[in-house]
Amino acid sequence: MPIGPARMPLMDHLGELRRRLTIIIVSLVVCAVVVYMATPVIIDVLIDPIRQFLPNGGQLTVLSTLGGFTIRFKVAFFVAAIITCPIIIWELMAFFLPALRPNEQRWVIPTVGAMVVLFFLGMTFCYFIILPAAFGWMHDQTVQFATQLADANDYLSILMLLEIGFGVAFEVPLVIFYLSILHVVPYRTFRMNWRYIYVGLLVFSAFVTPDASPVTMFFMFAALVMLYEISLAVARVVLVQKDGPQALSWTREDYEKQEEQAA
């Protein structure tokens, strides 16, 4: 897809933004309409990891006349957002691309690929690890004193929010990587203040997870800490190979001075 010029009047920038948002919305709506017909099968796949925790032999319950349509509509857009994820990420990245330096623009395509991979990795991790653990914990908190009713809207809403939450959360290490590579935050600052960052990741995990379960929060925290350390390790290798060990303590001003001297 074409990339717009870096220098444009404000109205042209707004027009470019509108064009890219239109592409995203149209892609999302068209995909959702197509997916809607397959939502019964999709819902069956979605609840498979938590089926053992559902009452009545794993059957969901709809509590209103229009409940089935509303639920299928939500699931269709949820799946459509997943399918069109590469388009959404590319269009957003392409809008900001002209603001980057030429030597920074070469990272865009690898970044889009990494964002898509991390998003799906987060959702996969949630599907196979988090959903059984989280719903198992919530199920155990109820069965000792009450009978559960598997409200389809409630169960699927929590499930989809967890999936999206983990998909988005797994993008955090990529943000940290680029803050280091572009020297917005010096690598050494990330390395020396790891205790504060760990606390921040814990708070972020509590904020992003939609349920009150400590299981999901600590699982997400553990995954983010691991990804954080991996992203810093990769950033260190890239910085040392590109600019030498001294680059580990550069600020953004130091980085820009080196770029000016190289030019």
Coordinates of C-alpha atoms in Angstrom, one line a residue:
M1 CA 0.0 0.0 0.0
P2 CA 1.3 3.5 -0.7
I3 CA 3.0 5.6 2.0
G4 CA 2.2 9.2 2.1
P5 CA 4.8 12.0 2.1
A6 CA 6.3 13.1 5.4
R7 CA 5.5 16.8 5.0
M8 CA 1.8 17.5 4.4
P9 CA -0.7 20.2 5.5
L10 CA -2.9 19.4 8.5
M11 CA -6.0 18.8 6.4
D12 CA -4.0 16.4 4.2
H13 CA -2.9 14.5 7.3
L14 CA -6.5 14.3 8.5
G15 CA -7.5 13.1 5.0
E16 CA -4.8 10.4 5.1
L17 CA -5.9 9.3 8.6
R18 CA -9.5 9.1 7.4
R19 CA -8.6 7.1 4.4
R20 CA -6.7 4.5 6.5
L21 CA -9.4 4.4 9.2
T22 CA -11.9 3.8 6.4
I23 CA -9.9 0.8 5.1
I24 CA -9.7 -0.6 8.6
I25 CA -13.5 -0.2 9.3
V26 CA -14.5 -1.6 5.9
S27 CA -12.2 -4.6 6.2
L28 CA -13.5 -5.2 9.7
V29 CA -17.2 -5.0 8.8
V30 CA -16.9 -7.1 5.6
C31 CA -15.0 -9.8 7.5
A32 CA -17.5 -9.7 10.4
V33 CA -20.5 -10.2 8.0
V34 CA -18.8 -13.2 6.5
V35 CA -17.8 -14.7 9.8
Y36 CA -21.3 -14.2 11.3
M37 CA -22.6 -17.3 9.5
A38 CA -19.9 -19.5 11.1
T39 CA -20.3 -18.2 14.7
P40 CA -21.9 -21.3 16.1
V41 CA -18.9 -23.4 15.2
I42 CA -16.5 -20.6 16.3
I43 CA -18.3 -20.4 19.7
D44 CA -17.9 -24.1 20.1
V45 CA -14.2 -23.8 19.5
L46 CA -13.9 -20.8 21.8
I47 CA -15.4 -22.6 24.8
D48 CA -13.6 -25.8 24.3
P49 CA -10.8 -25.0 26.9
I50 CA -13.4 -24.2 29.6
R51 CA -16.1 -26.8 28.7
Q52 CA -15.4 -28.9 31.7
F53 CA -16.3 -25.9 34.0
L54 CA -19.7 -25.3 32.3
P55 CA -22.8 -26.8 33.9
N56 CA -25.4 -28.8 32.1
G57 CA -22.9 -30.8 30.1
G58 CA -21.0 -27.8 28.8
Q59 CA -24.1 -26.0 27.4
L60 CA -24.3 -22.2 27.4
T61 CA -27.6 -20.4 28.2
V62 CA -29.1 -17.4 26.5
L63 CA -31.3 -15.3 28.8
S64 CA -33.1 -13.0 26.3
T65 CA -34.8 -13.2 23.0
L66 CA -32.2 -11.1 21.1
G67 CA -29.4 -12.6 23.2
G68 CA -28.4 -15.0 20.5
F69 CA -28.1 -12.4 17.8
T70 CA -26.1 -10.0 20.2
I71 CA -23.7 -12.8 21.1
R72 CA -23.1 -13.9 17.6
F73 CA -22.6 -10.2 16.6
K74 CA -19.9 -9.8 19.3
V75 CA -18.2 -13.0 18.4
A76 CA -18.2 -12.1 14.7
F77 CA -16.5 -8.8 15.3
F78 CA -14.1 -10.4 17.7
V79 CA -13.0 -13.0 15.2
A80 CA -13.0 -10.3 12.4
A81 CA -10.6 -8.2 14.5
I82 CA -8.3 -11.1 14.8
I83 CA -8.4 -12.0 11.1
T84 CA -7.9 -8.3 10.0
C85 CA -5.2 -7.7 12.6
P86 CA -2.4 -7.5 10.0
I87 CA -4.4 -4.9 8.1
I88 CA -5.1 -2.9 11.2
I89 CA -1.5 -2.9 12.4
W90 CA -0.2 -2.0 8.9
E91 CA -2.5 0.9 8.3
L92 CA -1.7 2.4 11.7
M93 CA 2.0 1.9 11.3
A94 CA 1.9 3.3 7.7
F95 CA 0.3 6.5 8.9
F96 CA 3.1 7.2 11.3
L97 CA 5.8 6.0 9.0
P98 CA 6.6 9.3 7.3
A99 CA 7.5 10.8 10.7
L100 CA 10.4 8.4 11.1
R101 CA 14.0 8.9 9.9
P102 CA 15.0 7.0 6.8
N103 CA 17.2 4.7 8.8
E104 CA 14.3 4.0 11.2
Q105 CA 11.8 3.3 8.4
R106 CA 13.5 0.1 7.5
W107 CA 12.3 -1.4 10.8
V108 CA 8.6 -0.9 9.9
I109 CA 8.0 -4.1 8.0
P110 CA 9.8 -6.3 10.6
T111 CA 7.9 -4.4 13.3
V112 CA 4.5 -5.1 11.7
G113 CA 5.5 -8.8 11.5
A114 CA 6.6 -8.9 15.1
M115 CA 3.4 -7.2 16.3
V116 CA 1.2 -9.7 14.5
V117 CA 3.2 -12.6 15.8
L118 CA 3.2 -11.3 19.4
F119 CA -0.5 -10.6 19.2
F120 CA -1.3 -14.2 18.1
L121 CA 1.2 -15.6 20.6
G122 CA -0.5 -13.8 23.4
M123 CA -3.9 -15.1 22.3
T124 CA -2.6 -18.6 21.9
F125 CA -1.0 -18.5 25.4
C126 CA -4.3 -17.3 26.8
Y127 CA -6.4 -19.9 25.0
F128 CA -4.3 -22.9 26.1
I129 CA -2.9 -21.8 29.5
I130 CA -5.0 -18.9 30.9
L131 CA -8.6 -19.8 30.1
P132 CA -8.6 -23.3 31.8
A133 CA -6.7 -21.9 34.9
A134 CA -8.8 -18.7 35.2
F135 CA -12.3 -20.3 34.7
G136 CA -11.3 -23.3 36.8
W137 CA -10.4 -20.9 39.7
M138 CA -13.6 -18.9 39.2
H139 CA -15.7 -22.1 39.0
D140 CA -14.2 -23.3 42.3
Q141 CA -15.2 -20.1 44.1
T142 CA -18.8 -20.7 43.2
V143 CA -19.6 -24.4 43.4
Q144 CA -19.1 -24.6 47.1
F145 CA -22.2 -22.4 47.9
A146 CA -24.3 -21.9 44.7
T147 CA -25.4 -23.5 41.4
Q148 CA -23.9 -21.9 38.3
L149 CA -25.9 -20.8 35.3
A150 CA -23.7 -20.6 32.2
D151 CA -24.8 -17.3 30.8
A152 CA -23.5 -17.2 27.3
N153 CA -23.0 -13.5 27.2
D154 CA -21.1 -13.4 30.5
Y155 CA -18.8 -16.3 29.7
L156 CA -18.0 -15.3 26.2
S157 CA -17.5 -11.6 27.1
I158 CA -14.9 -12.5 29.7
L159 CA -13.3 -15.1 27.4
M160 CA -13.0 -12.6 24.5
L161 CA -11.7 -9.8 26.8
L162 CA -9.0 -12.1 28.2
E163 CA -8.0 -13.1 24.7
I164 CA -7.7 -9.5 23.5
G165 CA -6.1 -8.4 26.8
F166 CA -3.3 -11.0 26.4
G167 CA -2.9 -10.2 22.7
V168 CA -2.4 -6.5 23.5
A169 CA -0.2 -7.1 26.5
F170 CA 2.2 -9.2 24.5
E171 CA 3.0 -6.1 22.5
V172 CA 4.5 -4.3 25.5
P173 CA 8.0 -5.9 25.0
L174 CA 8.1 -4.6 21.5
V175 CA 7.4 -1.1 22.8
I176 CA 10.2 -1.5 25.3
F177 CA 12.5 -2.8 22.6
Y178 CA 12.0 0.3 20.4
L179 CA 12.2 2.7 23.2
S180 CA 15.7 1.3 23.8
I181 CA 16.7 1.1 20.1
L182 CA 15.6 4.6 19.4
H183 CA 17.2 5.8 22.7
V184 CA 13.9 7.5 23.8
V185 CA 14.7 5.7 27.1
P186 CA 18.4 4.6 27.4
Y187 CA 18.9 0.9 27.6
R188 CA 20.9 1.4 30.9
T189 CA 17.8 3.1 32.4
F190 CA 15.7 0.0 31.7
R191 CA 18.4 -2.2 33.1
M192 CA 19.0 -0.3 36.3
N193 CA 15.4 0.3 37.2
W194 CA 14.1 -3.2 36.6
R195 CA 12.5 -3.3 40.1
Y196 CA 10.2 -0.4 39.3
I197 CA 9.4 -1.8 35.9
Y198 CA 8.5 -5.2 37.3
V199 CA 6.0 -3.4 39.7
G200 CA 4.7 -1.4 36.7
L201 CA 4.2 -4.7 34.8
L202 CA 2.4 -6.2 37.7
V203 CA 0.0 -3.1 37.9
F204 CA -0.4 -3.3 34.1
S205 CA -1.3 -7.0 34.4
A206 CA -3.9 -6.3 37.0
F207 CA -5.4 -3.5 34.9
V208 CA -5.6 -5.4 31.6
T209 CA -7.0 -8.6 32.9
P210 CA -10.8 -8.2 32.9
D211 CA -11.6 -10.7 35.7
A212 CA -10.9 -10.5 39.4
S213 CA -8.8 -13.7 39.3
P214 CA -5.3 -13.5 40.7
V215 CA -4.5 -16.5 38.5
T216 CA -4.8 -14.5 35.2
M217 CA -2.9 -11.5 36.7
F218 CA 0.1 -13.5 37.8
F219 CA 0.2 -15.6 34.7
M220 CA 0.3 -12.4 32.6
F221 CA 2.9 -10.8 34.9
A222 CA 5.2 -13.9 34.6
A223 CA 4.8 -13.9 30.8
L224 CA 5.5 -10.1 30.5
V225 CA 8.6 -10.3 32.7
M226 CA 9.9 -13.1 30.5
L227 CA 9.2 -11.1 27.3
Y228 CA 10.6 -8.0 28.9
E229 CA 13.9 -9.7 29.6
I230 CA 14.0 -11.2 26.1
S231 CA 13.3 -7.8 24.5
L232 CA 16.1 -6.1 26.4
A233 CA 18.5 -8.9 25.6
V234 CA 17.7 -8.5 21.9
A235 CA 18.0 -4.7 22.2
R236 CA 21.4 -5.0 23.8
V237 CA 22.7 -7.2 21.0
V238 CA 21.3 -4.8 18.3
L239 CA 22.7 -1.7 20.0
V240 CA 26.2 -3.2 20.5
Q241 CA 26.4 -4.5 17.0
K242 CA 25.1 -1.3 15.5
D243 CA 26.9 1.4 17.5
G244 CA 29.1 -0.3 20.0
P245 CA 28.9 -0.8 23.8
Q246 CA 28.8 3.0 24.4
A247 CA 25.3 3.1 22.8
L248 CA 23.9 1.3 25.9
S249 CA 23.9 4.6 27.8
W250 CA 23.1 7.0 25.0
T251 CA 20.2 9.4 25.3
R252 CA 18.0 10.5 22.4
E253 CA 20.2 13.6 22.1
D254 CA 23.4 11.5 21.9
Y255 CA 21.8 9.3 19.2
E256 CA 20.7 12.3 17.1
K257 CA 24.3 13.8 17.3
Q258 CA 25.7 10.5 16.1
E259 CA 23.2 10.4 13.2
E260 CA 24.2 14.0 12.2
Q261 CA 27.9 13.2 12.3
A262 CA 27.3 10.0 10.2
A263 CA 25.4 12.0 7.6

